[in-house]
CSV table of N, CA, C and O in Angstrom, one decimal:
chain,number,residue,atom,x,y,z
R,1,MET,N,-9.5,-3.8,19.2
R,1,MET,CA,-8.4,-4.7,19.1
R,1,MET,C,-7.7,-4.4,17.8
R,1,MET,O,-8.3,-4.1,16.8
R,2,VAL,N,-6.3,-4.4,17.8
R,2,VAL,CA,-5.5,-4.1,16.7
R,2,VAL,C,-4.8,-5.4,16.3
R,2,VAL,O,-4.2,-6.0,17.2
R,3,PHE,N,-4.8,-5.8,15.0
R,3,PHE,CA,-4.1,-7.0,14.6
R,3,PHE,C,-2.8,-6.5,13.9
R,3,PHE,O,-2.8,-5.5,13.2
R,4,THR,N,-1.8,-7.2,14.2
R,4,THR,CA,-0.5,-6.9,13.6
R,4,THR,C,-0.5,-7.3,12.1
R,4,THR,O,-0.9,-8.4,11.8
R,5,ALA,N,0.0,-6.4,11.2
R,5,ALA,CA,0.0,-6.7,9.8
R,5,ALA,C,1.4,-7.0,9.4
R,5,ALA,O,2.4,-6.3,9.8
R,6,GLY,N,1.6,-8.0,8.6
R,6,GLY,CA,3.0,-8.4,8.1
R,6,GLY,C,3.4,-7.5,6.9
R,6,GLY,O,2.6,-6.7,6.4
R,7,ALA,N,4.6,-7.7,6.5
R,7,ALA,CA,5.1,-6.9,5.4
R,7,ALA,C,4.4,-7.1,4.1
R,7,ALA,O,4.1,-6.2,3.3
R,8,ALA,N,3.9,-8.3,3.8
R,8,ALA,CA,3.2,-8.6,2.6
R,8,ALA,C,1.9,-7.8,2.5
R,8,ALA,O,1.5,-7.3,1.5
R,9,LEU,N,1.2,-7.8,3.7
R,9,LEU,CA,-0.1,-7.0,3.7
R,9,LEU,C,0.2,-5.5,3.6
R,9,LEU,O,-0.5,-4.8,2.8
R,10,LEU,N,1.2,-5.0,4.2
R,10,LEU,CA,1.6,-3.6,4.1
R,10,LEU,C,1.9,-3.3,2.7
R,10,LEU,O,1.5,-2.3,2.1
R,11,ASP,N,2.7,-4.1,2.0
R,11,ASP,CA,3.0,-3.9,0.6
R,11,ASP,C,1.7,-3.8,-0.3
R,11,ASP,O,1.6,-2.9,-1.1
R,12,ALA,N,0.8,-4.8,0.0
R,12,ALA,CA,-0.4,-4.8,-0.8
R,12,ALA,C,-1.2,-3.5,-0.6
R,12,ALA,O,-1.8,-3.0,-1.5
R,13,VAL,N,-1.3,-3.1,0.7
R,13,VAL,CA,-2.1,-1.9,1.0
R,13,VAL,C,-1.5,-0.7,0.3
R,13,VAL,O,-2.1,0.2,-0.3
R,14,VAL,N,-0.1,-0.5,0.4
R,14,VAL,CA,0.5,0.6,-0.2
R,14,VAL,C,0.3,0.6,-1.7
R,14,VAL,O,0.0,1.6,-2.3
R,15,LEU,N,0.5,-0.6,-2.4
R,15,LEU,CA,0.3,-0.7,-3.8
R,15,LEU,C,-1.2,-0.3,-4.2
R,15,LEU,O,-1.4,0.4,-5.2
R,16,SER,N,-2.1,-0.7,-3.4
R,16,SER,CA,-3.5,-0.4,-3.6
R,16,SER,C,-3.8,1.1,-3.5
R,16,SER,O,-4.5,1.7,-4.4
R,17,VAL,N,-3.2,1.7,-2.5
R,17,VAL,CA,-3.4,3.2,-2.3
R,17,VAL,C,-2.8,3.9,-3.5
R,17,VAL,O,-3.4,4.8,-4.1
R,18,VAL,N,-1.6,3.5,-3.9
R,18,VAL,CA,-0.9,4.2,-5.0
R,18,VAL,C,-1.7,4.0,-6.3
R,18,VAL,O,-1.7,4.8,-7.2
R,19,SER,N,-2.2,2.8,-6.5
R,19,SER,CA,-2.9,2.4,-7.7
R,19,SER,C,-4.1,3.3,-8.0
R,19,SER,O,-4.5,3.5,-9.2
R,20,ARG,N,-4.8,3.8,-7.0
R,20,ARG,CA,-6.0,4.6,-7.2
R,20,ARG,C,-5.7,5.9,-7.8
R,20,ARG,O,-6.4,6.4,-8.6
R,21,GLU,N,-4.6,6.5,-7.4
R,21,GLU,CA,-4.1,7.7,-8.0
R,21,GLU,C,-2.6,7.9,-7.6
R,21,GLU,O,-2.3,7.6,-6.4
R,22,GLY,N,-1.8,8.3,-8.5
R,22,GLY,CA,-0.4,8.5,-8.1
R,22,GLY,C,-0.4,9.5,-6.9
R,22,GLY,O,-1.2,10.4,-6.9
R,23,SER,N,0.4,9.2,-5.9
R,23,SER,CA,0.3,10.0,-4.7
R,23,SER,C,1.7,10.3,-4.1
R,23,SER,O,2.6,9.6,-4.5
R,24,TYR,N,1.8,11.2,-3.2
R,24,TYR,CA,3.0,11.5,-2.6
R,24,TYR,C,3.1,10.9,-1.2
R,24,TYR,O,2.0,10.4,-0.7
R,25,GLY,N,4.3,10.8,-0.6
R,25,GLY,CA,4.5,10.0,0.6
R,25,GLY,C,3.6,10.4,1.8
R,25,GLY,O,3.0,9.5,2.4
R,26,TYR,N,3.4,11.6,2.1
R,26,TYR,CA,2.5,12.0,3.2
R,26,TYR,C,1.1,11.5,3.0
R,26,TYR,O,0.5,11.0,3.9
R,27,LYS,N,0.6,11.7,1.8
R,27,LYS,CA,-0.8,11.3,1.5
R,27,LYS,C,-0.9,9.8,1.6
R,27,LYS,O,-1.9,9.3,2.1
R,28,ILE,N,0.1,9.1,1.1
R,28,ILE,CA,0.0,7.6,1.2
R,28,ILE,C,0.0,7.2,2.6
R,28,ILE,O,-0.8,6.3,3.0
R,29,THR,N,0.9,7.8,3.5
R,29,THR,CA,0.9,7.5,4.9
R,29,THR,C,-0.5,7.7,5.5
R,29,THR,O,-0.9,6.9,6.3
R,30,GLN,N,-1.1,8.8,5.2
R,30,GLN,CA,-2.4,9.1,5.8
R,30,GLN,C,-3.5,8.1,5.4
R,30,GLN,O,-4.3,7.7,6.2
R,31,ASP,N,-3.4,7.7,4.1
R,31,ASP,CA,-4.4,6.7,3.6
R,31,ASP,C,-4.2,5.4,4.3
R,31,ASP,O,-5.1,4.7,4.6
R,32,VAL,N,-2.9,5.0,4.4
R,32,VAL,CA,-2.6,3.7,5.0
R,32,VAL,C,-3.0,3.7,6.5
R,32,VAL,O,-3.5,2.7,7.0
R,33,ARG,N,-2.8,4.8,7.1
R,33,ARG,CA,-3.1,4.9,8.6
R,33,ARG,C,-4.6,4.8,8.8
R,33,ARG,O,-5.0,4.5,10.0
R,34,LYS,N,-5.4,4.9,7.8
R,34,LYS,CA,-6.9,4.7,8.0
R,34,LYS,C,-7.2,3.3,8.4
R,34,LYS,O,-8.2,3.0,9.0
R,35,ILE,N,-6.3,2.3,8.0
R,35,ILE,CA,-6.6,0.9,8.4
R,35,ILE,C,-5.5,0.2,9.2
R,35,ILE,O,-5.8,-0.8,9.7
R,36,MET,N,-4.3,0.8,9.3
R,36,MET,CA,-3.3,0.2,10.1
R,36,MET,C,-2.4,1.3,10.7
R,36,MET,O,-2.2,2.3,10.1
R,37,ASP,N,-1.8,0.9,11.8
R,37,ASP,CA,-1.0,1.9,12.5
R,37,ASP,C,0.4,1.8,11.9
R,37,ASP,O,1.1,0.8,12.1
R,38,VAL,N,0.8,2.8,11.2
R,38,VAL,CA,2.1,2.8,10.5
R,38,VAL,C,2.7,4.2,10.6
R,38,VAL,O,2.0,5.2,10.5
R,39,SER,N,4.0,4.3,10.9
R,39,SER,CA,4.7,5.6,11.0
R,39,SER,C,5.3,5.9,9.6
R,39,SER,O,5.6,5.0,8.8
R,40,GLU,N,5.6,7.2,9.4
R,40,GLU,CA,6.3,7.5,8.2
R,40,GLU,C,7.7,6.9,8.1
R,40,GLU,O,8.2,6.5,7.1
R,41,SER,N,8.4,6.7,9.3
R,41,SER,CA,9.7,6.0,9.3
R,41,SER,C,9.6,4.6,8.9
R,41,SER,O,10.6,4.0,8.5
R,42,THR,N,8.4,4.0,9.0
R,42,THR,CA,8.2,2.6,8.5
R,42,THR,C,7.8,2.6,7.1
R,42,THR,O,8.3,1.8,6.3
R,43,LEU,N,7.0,3.6,6.7
R,43,LEU,CA,6.4,3.6,5.3
R,43,LEU,C,7.4,4.0,4.2
R,43,LEU,O,7.5,3.4,3.2
R,44,TYR,N,8.3,4.9,4.5
R,44,TYR,CA,9.2,5.4,3.5
R,44,TYR,C,10.2,4.3,3.0
R,44,TYR,O,10.4,4.1,1.8
R,45,PRO,N,10.7,3.5,3.9
R,45,PRO,CA,11.5,2.3,3.4
R,45,PRO,C,10.7,1.4,2.6
R,45,PRO,O,11.3,0.8,1.6
R,46,VAL,N,9.5,1.2,2.9
R,46,VAL,CA,8.6,0.3,2.1
R,46,VAL,C,8.5,0.9,0.7
R,46,VAL,O,8.6,0.2,-0.3
R,47,LEU,N,8.2,2.2,0.6
R,47,LEU,CA,8.1,2.8,-0.7
R,47,LEU,C,9.4,2.7,-1.5
R,47,LEU,O,9.4,2.4,-2.7
R,48,ARG,N,10.5,2.9,-0.8
R,48,ARG,CA,11.8,2.8,-1.5
R,48,ARG,C,12.1,1.4,-2.0
R,48,ARG,O,12.5,1.1,-3.1
R,49,ARG,N,11.7,0.4,-1.2
R,49,ARG,CA,11.9,-1.0,-1.6
R,49,ARG,C,11.0,-1.4,-2.7
R,49,ARG,O,11.4,-2.0,-3.7
R,50,LEU,N,9.8,-1.0,-2.7
R,50,LEU,CA,8.8,-1.3,-3.8
R,50,LEU,C,9.3,-0.6,-5.1
R,50,LEU,O,9.2,-1.2,-6.2
R,51,GLN,N,9.9,0.6,-5.0
R,51,GLN,CA,10.5,1.3,-6.1
R,51,GLN,C,11.7,0.5,-6.6
R,51,GLN,O,11.8,0.2,-7.8
R,52,LYS,N,12.6,0.1,-5.7
R,52,LYS,CA,13.8,-0.6,-6.1
R,52,LYS,C,13.4,-1.9,-6.8
R,52,LYS,O,14.1,-2.3,-7.8
R,53,ASP,N,12.4,-2.6,-6.3
R,53,ASP,CA,12.0,-3.9,-6.9
R,53,ASP,C,11.1,-3.7,-8.2
R,53,ASP,O,10.7,-4.8,-8.7
R,54,GLY,N,10.9,-2.5,-8.6
R,54,GLY,CA,10.2,-2.3,-9.9
R,54,GLY,C,8.7,-2.3,-9.8
R,54,GLY,O,8.0,-2.3,-10.8
R,55,TYR,N,8.1,-2.2,-8.6
R,55,TYR,CA,6.7,-2.1,-8.4
R,55,TYR,C,6.1,-0.7,-8.4
R,55,TYR,O,4.9,-0.5,-8.6
R,56,LEU,N,7.0,0.2,-8.1
R,56,LEU,CA,6.6,1.6,-8.1
R,56,LEU,C,7.6,2.4,-8.9
R,56,LEU,O,8.8,2.0,-8.9
R,57,GLU,N,7.2,3.5,-9.4
R,57,GLU,CA,8.1,4.5,-10.0
R,57,GLU,C,7.8,5.9,-9.4
R,57,GLU,O,6.7,6.1,-8.9
R,58,THR,N,8.8,6.8,-9.5
R,58,THR,CA,8.6,8.1,-8.9
R,58,THR,C,8.8,9.2,-10.0
R,58,THR,O,9.4,9.0,-11.0
R,59,TYR,N,8.2,10.3,-9.7
R,59,TYR,CA,8.4,11.5,-10.5
R,59,TYR,C,8.2,12.7,-9.5
R,59,TYR,O,7.5,12.6,-8.5
R,60,ASP,N,9.0,13.8,-9.8
R,60,ASP,CA,8.9,15.0,-9.0
R,60,ASP,C,8.1,16.0,-9.7
R,60,ASP,O,8.2,16.2,-10.9
R,61,MET,N,7.3,16.7,-8.9
R,61,MET,CA,6.6,17.9,-9.4
R,61,MET,C,6.6,19.0,-8.4
R,61,MET,O,6.7,18.7,-7.2
R,62,GLU,N,6.6,20.2,-8.9
R,62,GLU,CA,6.7,21.4,-8.0
R,62,GLU,C,5.3,21.5,-7.3
R,62,GLU,O,4.3,21.4,-7.9
R,63,TYR,N,5.4,21.8,-6.0
R,63,TYR,CA,4.1,22.1,-5.3
R,63,TYR,C,4.5,23.2,-4.3
R,63,TYR,O,5.3,23.0,-3.4
R,64,GLN,N,3.9,24.3,-4.4
R,64,GLN,CA,4.1,25.5,-3.5
R,64,GLN,C,5.6,25.8,-3.4
R,64,GLN,O,6.1,26.1,-2.3
R,65,GLY,N,6.2,25.8,-4.5
R,65,GLY,CA,7.6,26.2,-4.6
R,65,GLY,C,8.6,25.2,-4.2
R,65,GLY,O,9.8,25.4,-4.2
R,66,ARG,N,8.2,24.0,-3.9
R,66,ARG,CA,9.1,22.9,-3.5
R,66,ARG,C,8.8,21.7,-4.4
R,66,ARG,O,7.7,21.5,-4.9
R,67,ASN,N,9.8,20.8,-4.5
R,67,ASN,CA,9.6,19.6,-5.2
R,67,ASN,C,8.9,18.6,-4.3
R,67,ASN,O,9.2,18.4,-3.2
R,68,ARG,N,7.9,17.9,-4.9
R,68,ARG,CA,7.2,16.8,-4.2
R,68,ARG,C,7.4,15.6,-5.0
R,68,ARG,O,7.1,15.6,-6.2
R,69,ARG,N,7.8,14.5,-4.3
R,69,ARG,CA,7.9,13.2,-5.0
R,69,ARG,C,6.6,12.4,-5.0
R,69,ARG,O,6.0,12.2,-4.0
R,70,TYR,N,6.2,12.1,-6.2
R,70,TYR,CA,5.0,11.3,-6.4
R,70,TYR,C,5.3,9.9,-6.8
R,70,TYR,O,6.4,9.6,-7.4
R,71,TYR,N,4.4,9.0,-6.4
R,71,TYR,CA,4.6,7.5,-6.7
R,71,TYR,C,3.5,7.1,-7.6
R,71,TYR,O,2.4,7.5,-7.5
R,72,LYS,N,3.9,6.2,-8.5
R,72,LYS,CA,3.0,5.6,-9.5
R,72,LYS,C,3.3,4.1,-9.6
R,72,LYS,O,4.4,3.7,-9.6
R,73,ILE,N,2.2,3.3,-9.6
R,73,ILE,CA,2.4,1.9,-9.7
R,73,ILE,C,2.8,1.5,-11.1
R,73,ILE,O,2.3,2.1,-12.1
R,74,THR,N,3.6,0.5,-11.2
R,74,THR,CA,4.1,0.0,-12.5
R,74,THR,C,3.2,-1.2,-12.9
R,74,THR,O,2.4,-1.7,-12.2
R,75,ALA,N,3.5,-1.7,-14.2
R,75,ALA,CA,2.7,-2.9,-14.6
R,75,ALA,C,3.1,-4.1,-13.7
R,75,ALA,O,2.2,-4.8,-13.3
R,76,ASN,N,4.3,-4.2,-13.3
R,76,ASN,CA,4.7,-5.3,-12.4
R,76,ASN,C,4.1,-5.1,-11.0
R,76,ASN,O,3.7,-6.0,-10.4
R,77,GLY,N,3.9,-3.8,-10.6
R,77,GLY,CA,3.2,-3.5,-9.4
R,77,GLY,C,1.8,-4.0,-9.4
R,77,GLY,O,1.2,-4.5,-8.5
R,78,MET,N,1.1,-3.8,-10.6
R,78,MET,CA,-0.3,-4.2,-10.7
R,78,MET,C,-0.4,-5.7,-10.7
R,78,MET,O,-1.3,-6.2,-10.1
R,79,ILE,N,0.6,-6.4,-11.3
R,79,ILE,CA,0.6,-7.9,-11.2
R,79,ILE,C,0.7,-8.3,-9.8
R,79,ILE,O,-0.1,-9.2,-9.3
R,80,LEU,N,1.6,-7.7,-9.0
R,80,LEU,CA,1.8,-8.1,-7.6
R,80,LEU,C,0.5,-7.8,-6.8
R,80,LEU,O,0.1,-8.6,-6.0
R,81,LEU,N,-0.1,-6.6,-7.1
R,81,LEU,CA,-1.3,-6.2,-6.4
R,81,LEU,C,-2.4,-7.2,-6.7
R,81,LEU,O,-3.1,-7.6,-5.8
R,82,ASP,N,-2.6,-7.6,-7.9
R,82,ASP,CA,-3.6,-8.6,-8.3
R,82,ASP,C,-3.4,-9.9,-7.6
R,82,ASP,O,-4.3,-10.5,-7.0
R,83,ARG,N,-2.2,-10.3,-7.5
R,83,ARG,CA,-1.8,-11.6,-6.8
R,83,ARG,C,-2.1,-11.4,-5.3
R,83,ARG,O,-2.7,-12.3,-4.7
R,84,SER,N,-1.7,-10.3,-4.8
R,84,SER,CA,-2.0,-10.0,-3.3
R,84,SER,C,-3.5,-10.0,-3.0
R,84,SER,O,-3.9,-10.5,-2.0
R,85,ARG,N,-4.3,-9.5,-3.9
R,85,ARG,CA,-5.7,-9.4,-3.7
R,85,ARG,C,-6.3,-10.8,-3.7
R,85,ARG,O,-7.1,-11.2,-2.9
R,86,ARG,N,-5.8,-11.7,-4.6
R,86,ARG,CA,-6.3,-13.1,-4.6
R,86,ARG,C,-5.9,-13.8,-3.4
R,86,ARG,O,-6.7,-14.5,-2.8
R,87,ASP,N,-4.6,-13.6,-3.0
R,87,ASP,CA,-4.1,-14.2,-1.8
R,87,ASP,C,-4.9,-13.8,-0.5
R,87,ASP,O,-5.2,-14.6,0.4
R,88,TRP,N,-5.2,-12.5,-0.5
R,88,TRP,CA,-6.0,-11.9,0.6
R,88,TRP,C,-7.4,-12.6,0.7
R,88,TRP,O,-7.9,-12.9,1.8
R,89,LEU,N,-8.1,-12.7,-0.4
R,89,LEU,CA,-9.4,-13.3,-0.4
R,89,LEU,C,-9.3,-14.8,0.1
R,89,LEU,O,-10.2,-15.2,0.9
R,90,GLU,N,-8.3,-15.5,-0.2
R,90,GLU,CA,-8.2,-16.9,0.3
R,90,GLU,C,-7.9,-16.9,1.8
R,90,GLU,O,-8.4,-17.6,2.5
R,91,PHE,N,-7.0,-16.0,2.2
R,91,PHE,CA,-6.6,-15.9,3.6
R,91,PHE,C,-7.8,-15.5,4.4
R,91,PHE,O,-8.1,-16.0,5.5
R,92,ARG,N,-8.5,-14.5,3.9
R,92,ARG,CA,-9.7,-14.0,4.7
R,92,ARG,C,-10.8,-15.1,4.8
R,92,ARG,O,-11.4,-15.3,5.8
R,93,LYS,N,-10.9,-15.9,3.7
R,93,LYS,CA,-11.9,-17.0,3.8
R,93,LYS,C,-11.5,-18.0,4.8
R,93,LYS,O,-12.3,-18.4,5.6
R,94,SER,N,-10.2,-18.3,4.9
R,94,SER,CA,-9.7,-19.3,5.9
R,94,SER,C,-9.9,-18.7,7.3
R,94,SER,O,-10.3,-19.5,8.2
R,95,VAL,N,-9.6,-17.5,7.5
R,95,VAL,CA,-9.8,-16.9,8.9
R,95,VAL,C,-11.2,-16.8,9.2
R,95,VAL,O,-11.6,-17.2,10.4
R,96,ASP,N,-12.1,-16.4,8.3
R,96,ASP,CA,-13.5,-16.4,8.6
R,96,ASP,C,-14.1,-17.8,8.9
R,96,ASP,O,-14.9,-17.9,9.8
R,97,GLU,N,-13.6,-18.8,8.3
R,97,GLU,CA,-14.1,-20.2,8.6
R,97,GLU,C,-13.7,-20.5,10.0
R,97,GLU,O,-14.6,-21.2,10.7
R,98,ILE,N,-12.6,-20.1,10.5
R,98,ILE,CA,-12.2,-20.4,11.9
R,98,ILE,C,-12.9,-19.5,12.9
R,98,ILE,O,-13.5,-19.9,13.8
R,99,LEU,N,-12.8,-18.2,12.6
R,99,LEU,CA,-13.3,-17.2,13.6
R,99,LEU,C,-14.8,-17.2,13.6
R,99,LEU,O,-15.4,-17.0,14.7
R,100,MET,N,-15.5,-17.3,12.5
R,100,MET,CA,-16.9,-17.2,12.4
R,100,MET,C,-17.6,-18.5,12.3
R,100,MET,O,-18.8,-18.6,12.2
R,101,GLY,N,-16.9,-19.6,12.4
R,101,GLY,CA,-17.5,-20.9,12.4
R,101,GLY,C,-18.2,-21.3,11.1
R,101,GLY,O,-19.2,-22.0,11.1
R,102,GLY,N,-17.7,-20.7,10.0
R,102,GLY,CA,-18.3,-21.0,8.7
R,102,GLY,C,-19.6,-20.2,8.4
R,102,GLY,O,-20.3,-20.4,7.5
R,103,ALA,N,-19.8,-19.2,9.2
R,103,ALA,CA,-21.1,-18.4,9.1
R,103,ALA,C,-21.1,-17.5,7.9
R,103,ALA,O,-22.1,-17.1,7.4
R,104,ASN,N,-19.9,-17.2,7.3
R,104,ASN,CA,-19.8,-16.3,6.2
R,104,ASN,C,-19.6,-17.1,4.9
R,104,ASN,O,-18.9,-16.6,4.0
R,105,ASP,N,-20.2,-18.3,4.7
R,105,ASP,CA,-20.0,-19.1,3.5
R,105,ASP,C,-20.6,-18.4,2.3
R,105,ASP,O,-21.7,-17.9,2.4
């Protein structure tokens, strides 16, 4: 079974992936796809929006004769990620209480 993830969860996952190591778009896509079904055409607008909103910054580096755009989380991005992690724990606890009948207290 696949659960649909909202924009806030996708943002949190992207920020988490980028926070581990600055990364480029294709690698970010592959890492996100390990836990949710997302296409590159969905992910790149998310990356651009997070950059526009000041949560990510980019830099270009040459790789095999071509420029590759890398993403790095900003201080504001880390603040949002920390808040998202706290919100996730609360959400997960609430869902577990309903789905598991309080078994995971």
